[in-house]
Amino acid sequence: MKKFQQALMTGVSYMLPLIVFSGMTIALTGMISQSQADFPAVATLNGFAWVMMDLIPAIFAAYMAYAIGDKAAIIPGFIGGYIAGHPPVENTSASGFLGAILAGFIAGYLVLYLRKVKVPLFLDSIKKTLLIPVLTGWLLYLIMAYPIAIFVGALNDLIISNLLDLSQAPQYAFLLGAILSAMCAFDMGGPIGKIAITFVFAVWNDPSGLGFVVNAAVFPGIMVPALSVGIASLIARNKYTEDEIRMAPASILSGLVGITESTLPYAFRDPFRIIGPNMMGAAVGGAIMMGFGVSTAGVSGVFGMPMASNLGIFISAILVGTAISVALQILIKKPVDQSAAVITGEEDDLDFEITL
Amino acid sequence: MKITAVTACATGVAHTFMAKRAIEDAAKARGHEVKVETQGATGIENALTRAELEEADILILATDIKLAKTERFKNIKKVTIPVATAIKNADGVIKKIEEKLK
């Protein structure tokens, strides 16, 4: 399980620059296109950025496989991940991120296993140069293009149709936005938030435009935590450590550009009184966002703002969420004794063995 | 002791370097020599050399992801911990290593 999680994080790690490139490029070119100027070159760049965006599952699966099966697993993972985004067989649908996770997992362990298979010495170089790439490529194609594309595709469709159903009824849209946003605020860039993001990517290209609505709904979950710990620590200086106050500007900036992870040091020191308020604030923000049906195709914090369908509500959702979180933190956090503000770890964290 | 360490988190911007600082500070406070390699967003910085790894008493791998160039770490005494543990309690990690190596 730990290996699986490490593989997921490796995939995320190598995929991030591609998300940033395509997200930022789409946001910027979209902004220029919206300003009514007609630049064919900008539109072409926008189209290209979308092509790169579509490669994200492939890159993710490639590096997830790499974490498990090493170098030889990269290409099989890429092949499987690509099919997750672009199913080649008629009447099957893209398995998206869910499929990409499976592709990375299968490719990684397949290669790991094949590398261990003993063959006569004269066959060894053939195994490495021919058998592994071709065999694993074919196997990944078969698995991803048929059973996975059919079943996970159907499952994805089920989730999408449920989300669509939810988004039809305004009272559930509030709830859906609140849940997705709170998930992101819960572990600040960790696996729970990734599930919410996976939802967003799973419905990203949905013709109803739902992808852009749920994409907007997770913005408070991504931005509120880092913004609010930074602002709260500057207001209630007696309730935060010296380090936390010094980290505040960086944290606020991170929150603005959508890097939730900078909340983690605050959350480590006082998990309940940080994560609780953050989730509350994010949930309210997500509920506002989705309740009003605000959508955006942008990613990464303020860079997603210019593409928001309703800028006023978008900003209000972030501000209200942040204000709630800041107020709750100041209310429930205990004053800090600066001299004793040393982080103490739990003993069971240190359950490691020395190995060769 | 001579302590070597490698830190790597998923984003490779903040925690990788926070863990580096935490390990350096804790090691120096306890009177050890220390060198920490980071595998962040742009790649390997402050790389550990073959000689440094061979001389080291312990190699701490504080990582959430698959590390690059791990073939260098073969046959070296090492511990693997999450990045968060290094940031939260580097001192405890080093104390525990001291005990285990006794």
PDB file of C-alpha atoms in Angstrom, chain A residues 92-355:
ATOM      1  CA  THR A  92     -15.846   2.592 -25.421  1.00  0.00           C
ATOM      2  CA  SER A  93     -15.219   5.704 -23.378  1.00  0.00           C
ATOM      3  CA  ALA A  94     -12.163   7.294 -21.845  1.00  0.00           C
ATOM      4  CA  SER A  95     -11.368   5.967 -18.397  1.00  0.00           C
ATOM      5  CA  GLY A  96      -9.572   9.234 -17.617  1.00  0.00           C
ATOM      6  CA  PHE A  97      -7.585   9.526 -14.443  1.00  0.00           C
ATOM      7  CA  LEU A  98      -9.113   6.426 -12.901  1.00  0.00           C
ATOM      8  CA  GLY A  99      -7.924   4.430 -15.898  1.00  0.00           C
ATOM      9  CA  ALA A 100      -4.525   6.109 -15.823  1.00  0.00           C
ATOM     10  CA  ILE A 101      -4.028   5.003 -12.221  1.00  0.00           C
ATOM     11  CA  LEU A 102      -4.832   1.428 -13.242  1.00  0.00           C
ATOM     12  CA  ALA A 103      -2.560   1.662 -16.295  1.00  0.00           C
ATOM     13  CA  GLY A 104       0.355   2.896 -14.211  1.00  0.00           C
ATOM     14  CA  PHE A 105      -0.230   0.214 -11.617  1.00  0.00           C
ATOM     15  CA  ILE A 106      -0.541  -2.635 -14.140  1.00  0.00           C
ATOM     16  CA  ALA A 107       2.377  -1.483 -16.310  1.00  0.00           C
ATOM     17  CA  GLY A 108       4.610  -1.063 -13.263  1.00  0.00           C
ATOM     18  CA  TYR A 109       3.978  -4.487 -11.790  1.00  0.00           C
ATOM     19  CA  LEU A 110       3.981  -6.223 -15.185  1.00  0.00           C
ATOM     20  CA  VAL A 111       7.451  -4.927 -15.965  1.00  0.00           C
ATOM     21  CA  LEU A 112       8.638  -5.582 -12.428  1.00  0.00           C
ATOM     22  CA  TYR A 113       7.523  -9.204 -12.817  1.00  0.00           C
ATOM     23  CA  LEU A 114       8.898  -9.694 -16.342  1.00  0.00           C
ATOM     24  CA  ARG A 115      12.275  -8.346 -15.272  1.00  0.00           C
ATOM     25  CA  LYS A 116      12.480 -11.128 -12.701  1.00  0.00           C
ATOM     26  CA  VAL A 117      11.616 -13.895 -15.172  1.00  0.00           C
ATOM     27  CA  LYS A 118      14.749 -15.940 -15.788  1.00  0.00           C
ATOM     28  CA  VAL A 119      15.588 -16.736 -19.424  1.00  0.00           C
ATOM     29  CA  PRO A 120      18.606 -18.492 -20.986  1.00  0.00           C
ATOM     30  CA  LEU A 121      21.556 -16.143 -21.376  1.00  0.00           C
ATOM     31  CA  PHE A 122      21.351 -15.943 -25.189  1.00  0.00           C
ATOM     32  CA  LEU A 123      17.733 -14.757 -24.865  1.00  0.00           C
ATOM     33  CA  ASP A 124      18.458 -12.134 -22.232  1.00  0.00           C
ATOM     34  CA  SER A 125      19.199  -9.216 -24.543  1.00  0.00           C
ATOM     35  CA  ILE A 126      16.196 -10.135 -26.706  1.00  0.00           C
ATOM     36  CA  LYS A 127      14.040 -10.118 -23.579  1.00  0.00           C
ATOM     37  CA  LYS A 128      15.235  -6.648 -22.614  1.00  0.00           C
ATOM     38  CA  THR A 129      15.171  -4.970 -26.011  1.00  0.00           C
ATOM     39  CA  LEU A 130      12.291  -6.724 -27.717  1.00  0.00           C
ATOM     40  CA  LEU A 131      10.130  -8.823 -25.470  1.00  0.00           C
ATOM     41  CA  ILE A 132       9.515  -6.371 -22.614  1.00  0.00           C
ATOM     42  CA  PRO A 133       8.631  -3.304 -24.721  1.00  0.00           C
ATOM     43  CA  VAL A 134       6.523  -5.139 -27.278  1.00  0.00           C
ATOM     44  CA  LEU A 135       4.867  -7.638 -24.979  1.00  0.00           C
ATOM     45  CA  THR A 136       4.004  -5.138 -22.251  1.00  0.00           C
ATOM     46  CA  GLY A 137       2.878  -2.606 -24.856  1.00  0.00           C
ATOM     47  CA  TRP A 138       0.513  -5.130 -26.407  1.00  0.00           C
ATOM     48  CA  LEU A 139      -0.747  -6.296 -23.027  1.00  0.00           C
ATOM     49  CA  LEU A 140      -1.383  -2.727 -21.879  1.00  0.00           C
ATOM     50  CA  TYR A 141      -3.182  -2.014 -25.135  1.00  0.00           C
ATOM     51  CA  LEU A 142      -5.380  -5.100 -24.747  1.00  0.00           C
ATOM     52  CA  ILE A 143      -6.169  -4.418 -21.083  1.00  0.00           C
ATOM     53  CA  MET A 144      -6.751  -0.691 -21.445  1.00  0.00           C
ATOM     54  CA  ALA A 145      -8.518  -0.653 -24.821  1.00  0.00           C
ATOM     55  CA  TYR A 146     -10.936  -3.474 -23.995  1.00  0.00           C
ATOM     56  CA  PRO A 147     -11.878  -4.451 -20.413  1.00  0.00           C
ATOM     57  CA  ILE A 148     -10.751  -1.212 -18.766  1.00  0.00           C
ATOM     58  CA  ALA A 149     -12.111   1.134 -21.431  1.00  0.00           C
ATOM     59  CA  ILE A 150     -15.394  -0.743 -21.323  1.00  0.00           C
ATOM     60  CA  PHE A 151     -15.799  -1.172 -17.565  1.00  0.00           C
ATOM     61  CA  VAL A 152     -14.025   1.858 -16.107  1.00  0.00           C
ATOM     62  CA  GLY A 153     -15.490   3.849 -18.959  1.00  0.00           C
ATOM     63  CA  ALA A 154     -18.930   2.693 -17.877  1.00  0.00           C
ATOM     64  CA  LEU A 155     -18.107   3.452 -14.236  1.00  0.00           C
ATOM     65  CA  ASN A 156     -16.864   6.902 -15.203  1.00  0.00           C
ATOM     66  CA  ASP A 157     -20.074   7.469 -17.122  1.00  0.00           C
ATOM     67  CA  LEU A 158     -21.990   6.404 -14.025  1.00  0.00           C
ATOM     68  CA  ILE A 159     -20.116   8.914 -11.848  1.00  0.00           C
ATOM     69  CA  ILE A 160     -20.577  11.611 -14.477  1.00  0.00           C
ATOM     70  CA  SER A 161     -24.283  10.909 -14.793  1.00  0.00           C
ATOM     71  CA  ASN A 162     -24.635  10.945 -10.982  1.00  0.00           C
ATOM     72  CA  LEU A 163     -22.752  14.218 -10.830  1.00  0.00           C
ATOM     73  CA  LEU A 164     -24.896  15.521 -13.647  1.00  0.00           C
ATOM     74  CA  ASP A 165     -28.011  14.464 -11.736  1.00  0.00           C
ATOM     75  CA  LEU A 166     -26.646  16.166  -8.637  1.00  0.00           C
ATOM     76  CA  SER A 167     -25.845  19.322 -10.542  1.00  0.00           C
ATOM     77  CA  GLN A 168     -29.395  19.429 -11.947  1.00  0.00           C
ATOM     78  CA  ALA A 169     -30.853  19.864  -8.463  1.00  0.00           C
ATOM     79  CA  PRO A 170     -29.632  23.124  -6.913  1.00  0.00           C
ATOM     80  CA  GLN A 171     -29.876  21.863  -3.315  1.00  0.00           C
ATOM     81  CA  TYR A 172     -27.486  19.002  -4.108  1.00  0.00           C
ATOM     82  CA  ALA A 173     -25.182  21.222  -6.134  1.00  0.00           C
ATOM     83  CA  PHE A 174     -24.456  23.128  -2.923  1.00  0.00           C
ATOM     84  CA  LEU A 175     -23.652  19.841  -1.213  1.00  0.00           C
ATOM     85  CA  LEU A 176     -21.497  18.538  -4.050  1.00  0.00           C
ATOM     86  CA  GLY A 177     -19.481  21.762  -4.176  1.00  0.00           C
ATOM     87  CA  ALA A 178     -19.080  21.712  -0.401  1.00  0.00           C
ATOM     88  CA  ILE A 179     -17.906  18.090  -0.363  1.00  0.00           C
ATOM     89  CA  LEU A 180     -15.433  18.449  -3.258  1.00  0.00           C
ATOM     90  CA  SER A 181     -13.983  21.624  -1.763  1.00  0.00           C
ATOM     91  CA  ALA A 182     -13.731  20.242   1.775  1.00  0.00           C
ATOM     92  CA  MET A 183     -11.966  17.146   0.436  1.00  0.00           C
ATOM     93  CA  CYS A 184      -9.223  19.351  -1.016  1.00  0.00           C
ATOM     94  CA  ALA A 185      -8.884  21.301   2.234  1.00  0.00           C
ATOM     95  CA  PHE A 186      -8.786  18.133   4.314  1.00  0.00           C
ATOM     96  CA  ASP A 187      -5.321  16.854   3.412  1.00  0.00           C
ATOM     97  CA  MET A 188      -3.900  19.830   1.482  1.00  0.00           C
ATOM     98  CA  GLY A 189      -2.651  18.226  -1.713  1.00  0.00           C
ATOM     99  CA  GLY A 190      -2.831  14.675  -0.340  1.00  0.00           C
ATOM    100  CA  PRO A 191      -4.776  11.624  -1.517  1.00  0.00           C
ATOM    101  CA  ILE A 192      -8.264  12.747  -0.384  1.00  0.00           C
ATOM    102  CA  GLY A 193      -8.002  16.018  -2.258  1.00  0.00           C
ATOM    103  CA  LYS A 194      -6.628  14.120  -5.235  1.00  0.00           C
ATOM    104  CA  ILE A 195      -9.864  12.128  -5.373  1.00  0.00           C
ATOM    105  CA  ALA A 196     -11.799  15.393  -5.703  1.00  0.00           C
ATOM    106  CA  ILE A 197      -9.377  16.516  -8.424  1.00  0.00           C
ATOM    107  CA  THR A 198      -9.751  13.117 -10.080  1.00  0.00           C
ATOM    108  CA  PHE A 199     -13.500  13.766 -10.200  1.00  0.00           C
ATOM    109  CA  VAL A 200     -12.819  17.086 -11.876  1.00  0.00           C
ATOM    110  CA  PHE A 201     -10.532  15.530 -14.472  1.00  0.00           C
ATOM    111  CA  ALA A 202     -12.934  12.639 -14.992  1.00  0.00           C
ATOM    112  CA  VAL A 203     -15.638  15.069 -16.110  1.00  0.00           C
ATOM    113  CA  TRP A 204     -13.275  17.662 -17.573  1.00  0.00           C
ATOM    114  CA  ASN A 205     -14.266  17.158 -21.216  1.00  0.00           C
ATOM    115  CA  ASP A 206     -17.933  16.490 -20.519  1.00  0.00           C
ATOM    116  CA  PRO A 207     -20.036  18.213 -23.185  1.00  0.00           C
ATOM    117  CA  SER A 208     -22.418  19.637 -20.534  1.00  0.00           C
ATOM    118  CA  GLY A 209     -19.607  21.870 -19.247  1.00  0.00           C
ATOM    119  CA  LEU A 210     -19.869  20.234 -15.832  1.00  0.00           C
ATOM    120  CA  GLY A 211     -16.083  19.865 -15.725  1.00  0.00           C
ATOM    121  CA  PHE A 212     -15.605  23.613 -15.532  1.00  0.00           C
ATOM    122  CA  VAL A 213     -18.257  23.973 -12.807  1.00  0.00           C
ATOM    123  CA  VAL A 214     -16.758  21.359 -10.484  1.00  0.00           C
ATOM    124  CA  ASN A 215     -13.349  22.767 -11.375  1.00  0.00           C
ATOM    125  CA  ALA A 216     -14.495  26.112  -9.968  1.00  0.00           C
ATOM    126  CA  ALA A 217     -16.005  24.345  -6.952  1.00  0.00           C
ATOM    127  CA  VAL A 218     -12.624  22.982  -5.822  1.00  0.00           C
ATOM    128  CA  PHE A 219     -10.955  26.419  -5.962  1.00  0.00           C
ATOM    129  CA  PRO A 220     -11.953  27.343  -2.393  1.00  0.00           C
ATOM    130  CA  GLY A 221     -10.624  23.963  -1.235  1.00  0.00           C
ATOM    131  CA  ILE A 222      -7.316  24.692  -2.915  1.00  0.00           C
ATOM    132  CA  MET A 223      -6.980  28.408  -2.064  1.00  0.00           C
ATOM    133  CA  VAL A 224      -8.686  28.887   1.316  1.00  0.00           C
ATOM    134  CA  PRO A 225      -6.308  26.792   3.495  1.00  0.00           C
ATOM    135  CA  ALA A 226      -3.022  28.532   2.632  1.00  0.00           C
ATOM    136  CA  LEU A 227      -4.670  31.977   2.449  1.00  0.00           C
ATOM    137  CA  SER A 228      -6.409  31.663   5.802  1.00  0.00           C
ATOM    138  CA  VAL A 229      -3.523  30.275   7.865  1.00  0.00           C
ATOM    139  CA  GLY A 230      -1.374  33.114   6.534  1.00  0.00           C
ATOM    140  CA  ILE A 231      -3.936  35.826   7.236  1.00  0.00           C
ATOM    141  CA  ALA A 232      -4.946  34.379  10.621  1.00  0.00           C
ATOM    142  CA  SER A 233      -1.325  34.186  11.786  1.00  0.00           C
ATOM    143  CA  LEU A 234      -0.793  37.848  10.899  1.00  0.00           C
ATOM    144  CA  ILE A 235      -3.937  38.913  12.794  1.00  0.00           C
ATOM    145  CA  ALA A 236      -3.676  36.745  15.907  1.00  0.00           C
ATOM    146  CA  ARG A 237       0.080  36.802  16.410  1.00  0.00           C
ATOM    147  CA  ASN A 238      -0.129  35.407  19.926  1.00  0.00           C
ATOM    148  CA  LYS A 239      -1.732  32.198  18.661  1.00  0.00           C
ATOM    149  CA  TYR A 240       0.909  31.286  16.092  1.00  0.00           C
ATOM    150  CA  THR A 241       4.614  30.520  16.445  1.00  0.00           C
ATOM    151  CA  GLU A 242       7.329  32.863  15.216  1.00  0.00           C
ATOM    152  CA  ASP A 243       8.032  30.524  12.283  1.00  0.00           C
ATOM    153  CA  GLU A 244       4.381  30.439  11.324  1.00  0.00           C
ATOM    154  CA  ILE A 245       4.116  34.241  11.300  1.00  0.00           C
ATOM    155  CA  ARG A 246       7.289  34.467   9.212  1.00  0.00           C
ATOM    156  CA  MET A 247       5.905  31.928   6.739  1.00  0.00           C
ATOM    157  CA  ALA A 248       2.660  33.920   6.400  1.00  0.00           C
ATOM    158  CA  PRO A 249       3.499  36.018   3.286  1.00  0.00           C
ATOM    159  CA  ALA A 250       4.749  32.941   1.431  1.00  0.00           C
ATOM    160  CA  SER A 251       1.681  31.051   2.532  1.00  0.00           C
ATOM    161  CA  ILE A 252      -0.693  33.782   1.332  1.00  0.00           C
ATOM    162  CA  LEU A 253       1.132  33.930  -2.002  1.00  0.00           C
ATOM    163  CA  SER A 254       0.957  30.138  -2.304  1.00  0.00           C
ATOM    164  CA  GLY A 255      -2.746  30.279  -1.572  1.00  0.00           C
ATOM    165  CA  LEU A 256      -3.223  32.898  -4.290  1.00  0.00           C
ATOM    166  CA  VAL A 257      -1.526  30.754  -6.928  1.00  0.00           C
ATOM    167  CA  GLY A 258      -3.201  27.584  -5.720  1.00  0.00           C
ATOM    168  CA  ILE A 259      -0.461  25.691  -3.898  1.00  0.00           C
ATOM    169  CA  THR A 260      -2.313  24.206  -0.921  1.00  0.00           C
ATOM    170  CA  GLU A 261       0.720  22.353   0.405  1.00  0.00           C
ATOM    171  CA  SER A 262       2.151  25.384   2.183  1.00  0.00           C
ATOM    172  CA  THR A 263      -0.618  24.960   4.771  1.00  0.00           C
ATOM    173  CA  LEU A 264       0.949  21.705   5.932  1.00  0.00           C
ATOM    174  CA  PRO A 265       3.458  23.087   8.439  1.00  0.00           C
ATOM    175  CA  TYR A 266       0.611  24.932  10.217  1.00  0.00           C
ATOM    176  CA  ALA A 267      -1.537  21.821  10.150  1.00  0.00           C
ATOM    177  CA  PHE A 268       1.242  19.598  11.500  1.00  0.00           C
ATOM    178  CA  ARG A 269       1.583  21.680  14.628  1.00  0.00           C
ATOM    179  CA  ASP A 270      -2.107  21.960  15.431  1.00  0.00           C
ATOM    180  CA  PRO A 271      -4.055  19.627  13.120  1.00  0.00           C
ATOM    181  CA  PHE A 272      -7.618  19.925  14.450  1.00  0.00           C
ATOM    182  CA  ARG A 273      -7.699  23.680  14.935  1.00  0.00           C
ATOM    183  CA  ILE A 274      -6.239  24.260  11.455  1.00  0.00           C
ATOM    184  CA  ILE A 275      -7.849  21.562   9.307  1.00  0.00           C
ATOM    185  CA  GLY A 276     -11.287  21.905  10.918  1.00  0.00           C
ATOM    186  CA  PRO A 277     -11.700  25.638  10.168  1.00  0.00           C
ATOM    187  CA  ASN A 278     -10.111  25.193   6.723  1.00  0.00           C
ATOM    188  CA  MET A 279     -12.600  22.486   5.796  1.00  0.00           C
ATOM    189  CA  MET A 280     -15.512  24.583   7.071  1.00  0.00           C
ATOM    190  CA  GLY A 281     -14.365  27.635   5.104  1.00  0.00           C
ATOM    191  CA  ALA A 282     -13.640  25.592   1.985  1.00  0.00           C
ATOM    192  CA  ALA A 283     -17.011  23.817   2.211  1.00  0.00           C
ATOM    193  CA  VAL A 284     -18.912  27.105   2.411  1.00  0.00           C
ATOM    194  CA  GLY A 285     -16.825  28.511  -0.447  1.00  0.00           C
ATOM    195  CA  GLY A 286     -17.418  25.402  -2.569  1.00  0.00           C
ATOM    196  CA  ALA A 287     -21.128  25.523  -1.792  1.00  0.00           C
ATOM    197  CA  ILE A 288     -21.365  29.169  -2.864  1.00  0.00           C
ATOM    198  CA  MET A 289     -19.341  28.504  -6.006  1.00  0.00           C
ATOM    199  CA  MET A 290     -21.364  25.547  -7.105  1.00  0.00           C
ATOM    200  CA  GLY A 291     -24.689  26.839  -5.831  1.00  0.00           C
ATOM    201  CA  PHE A 292     -24.346  29.749  -8.213  1.00  0.00           C
ATOM    202  CA  GLY A 293     -23.023  27.490 -10.964  1.00  0.00           C
ATOM    203  CA  VAL A 294     -19.811  29.458 -11.432  1.00  0.00           C
ATOM    204  CA  SER A 295     -17.453  27.769 -13.886  1.00  0.00           C
ATOM    205  CA  THR A 296     -13.847  28.218 -14.954  1.00  0.00           C
ATOM    206  CA  ALA A 297     -11.457  26.408 -17.282  1.00  0.00           C
ATOM    207  CA  GLY A 298      -8.445  27.858 -15.510  1.00  0.00           C
ATOM    208  CA  VAL A 299      -6.322  26.178 -12.873  1.00  0.00           C
ATOM    209  CA  SER A 300      -3.883  27.315 -10.179  1.00  0.00           C
ATOM    210  CA  GLY A 301      -5.546  29.925  -7.997  1.00  0.00           C
ATOM    211  CA  VAL A 302      -5.848  33.490  -9.282  1.00  0.00           C
ATOM    212  CA  PHE A 303      -4.743  32.371 -12.734  1.00  0.00           C
ATOM    213  CA  GLY A 304      -8.052  30.572 -13.013  1.00  0.00           C
ATOM    214  CA  MET A 305      -9.953  33.747 -12.100  1.00  0.00           C
ATOM    215  CA  PRO A 306     -10.019  35.600 -15.433  1.00  0.00           C
ATOM    216  CA  MET A 307     -11.808  32.629 -16.973  1.00  0.00           C
ATOM    217  CA  ALA A 308     -14.508  32.499 -14.297  1.00  0.00           C
ATOM    218  CA  SER A 309     -18.037  32.780 -15.654  1.00  0.00           C
ATOM    219  CA  ASN A 310     -19.008  35.100 -12.809  1.00  0.00           C
ATOM    220  CA  LEU A 311     -15.996  36.877 -11.371  1.00  0.00           C
ATOM    221  CA  GLY A 312     -17.898  38.557  -8.515  1.00  0.00           C
ATOM    222  CA  ILE A 313     -19.291  35.307  -7.107  1.00  0.00           C
ATOM    223  CA  PHE A 314     -15.987  33.544  -7.723  1.00  0.00           C
ATOM    224  CA  ILE A 315     -14.060  36.072  -5.632  1.00  0.00           C
ATOM    225  CA  SER A 316     -16.828  36.208  -2.995  1.00  0.00           C
ATOM    226  CA  ALA A 317     -16.723  32.427  -2.586  1.00  0.00           C
ATOM    227  CA  ILE A 318     -12.971  32.512  -1.937  1.00  0.00           C
ATOM    228  CA  LEU A 319     -13.238  35.548   0.367  1.00  0.00           C
ATOM    229  CA  VAL A 320     -16.178  34.225   2.398  1.00  0.00           C
ATOM    230  CA  GLY A 321     -14.497  30.817   2.731  1.00  0.00           C
ATOM    231  CA  THR A 322     -11.246  32.436   3.824  1.00  0.00           C
ATOM    232  CA  ALA A 323     -12.998  34.781   6.267  1.00  0.00           C
ATOM    233  CA  ILE A 324     -14.846  31.881   7.902  1.00  0.00           C
ATOM    234  CA  SER A 325     -11.681  29.857   8.248  1.00  0.00           C
ATOM    235  CA  VAL A 326      -9.684  32.815   9.622  1.00  0.00           C
ATOM    236  CA  ALA A 327     -12.414  33.656  12.148  1.00  0.00           C
ATOM    237  CA  LEU A 328     -12.745  30.053  13.310  1.00  0.00           C
ATOM    238  CA  GLN A 329      -8.992  29.621  13.674  1.00  0.00           C
ATOM    239  CA  ILE A 330      -8.653  32.785  15.740  1.00  0.00           C
ATOM    240  CA  LEU A 331     -11.623  31.711  17.820  1.00  0.00           C
ATOM    241  CA  ILE A 332     -10.519  28.178  18.676  1.00  0.00           C
ATOM    242  CA  LYS A 333      -6.723  28.304  18.588  1.00  0.00           C
ATOM    243  CA  LYS A 334      -4.925  28.533  21.934  1.00  0.00           C
ATOM    244  CA  PRO A 335      -2.281  31.183  22.649  1.00  0.00           C
ATOM    245  CA  VAL A 336       1.243  29.894  22.009  1.00  0.00           C
ATOM    246  CA  ASP A 337       4.118  29.994  24.469  1.00  0.00           C
ATOM    247  CA  GLN A 338       6.877  31.038  22.024  1.00  0.00           C
ATOM    248  CA  SER A 339       9.700  29.462  24.030  1.00  0.00           C
ATOM    249  CA  ALA A 340       7.976  26.094  24.155  1.00  0.00           C
ATOM    250  CA  ALA A 341       6.737  26.130  20.589  1.00  0.00           C
ATOM    251  CA  VAL A 342       8.798  23.175  19.493  1.00  0.00           C
ATOM    252  CA  ILE A 343       7.142  20.604  17.319  1.00  0.00           C
ATOM    253  CA  THR A 344       7.204  17.233  19.012  1.00  0.00           C
ATOM    254  CA  GLY A 345       6.669  14.161  16.899  1.00  0.00           C
ATOM    255  CA  GLU A 346       4.882  11.045  18.035  1.00  0.00           C
ATOM    256  CA  GLU A 347       7.062   8.063  18.858  1.00  0.00           C
ATOM    257  CA  ASP A 348       5.356   5.670  16.431  1.00  0.00           C
ATOM    258  CA  ASP A 349       6.411   7.854  13.512  1.00  0.00           C
ATOM    259  CA  LEU A 350       9.915   6.604  14.169  1.00  0.00           C
ATOM    260  CA  ASP A 351       9.161   2.991  13.480  1.00  0.00           C
ATOM    261  CA  PHE A 352      11.895   2.407  10.914  1.00  0.00           C
ATOM    262  CA  GLU A 353      14.624  -0.165  10.389  1.00  0.00           C
ATOM    263  CA  ILE A 354      18.144   0.313   9.123  1.00  0.00           C
ATOM    264  CA  THR A 355      18.656  -1.653   5.909  1.00  0.00           C
TER     265      THR A 355
END
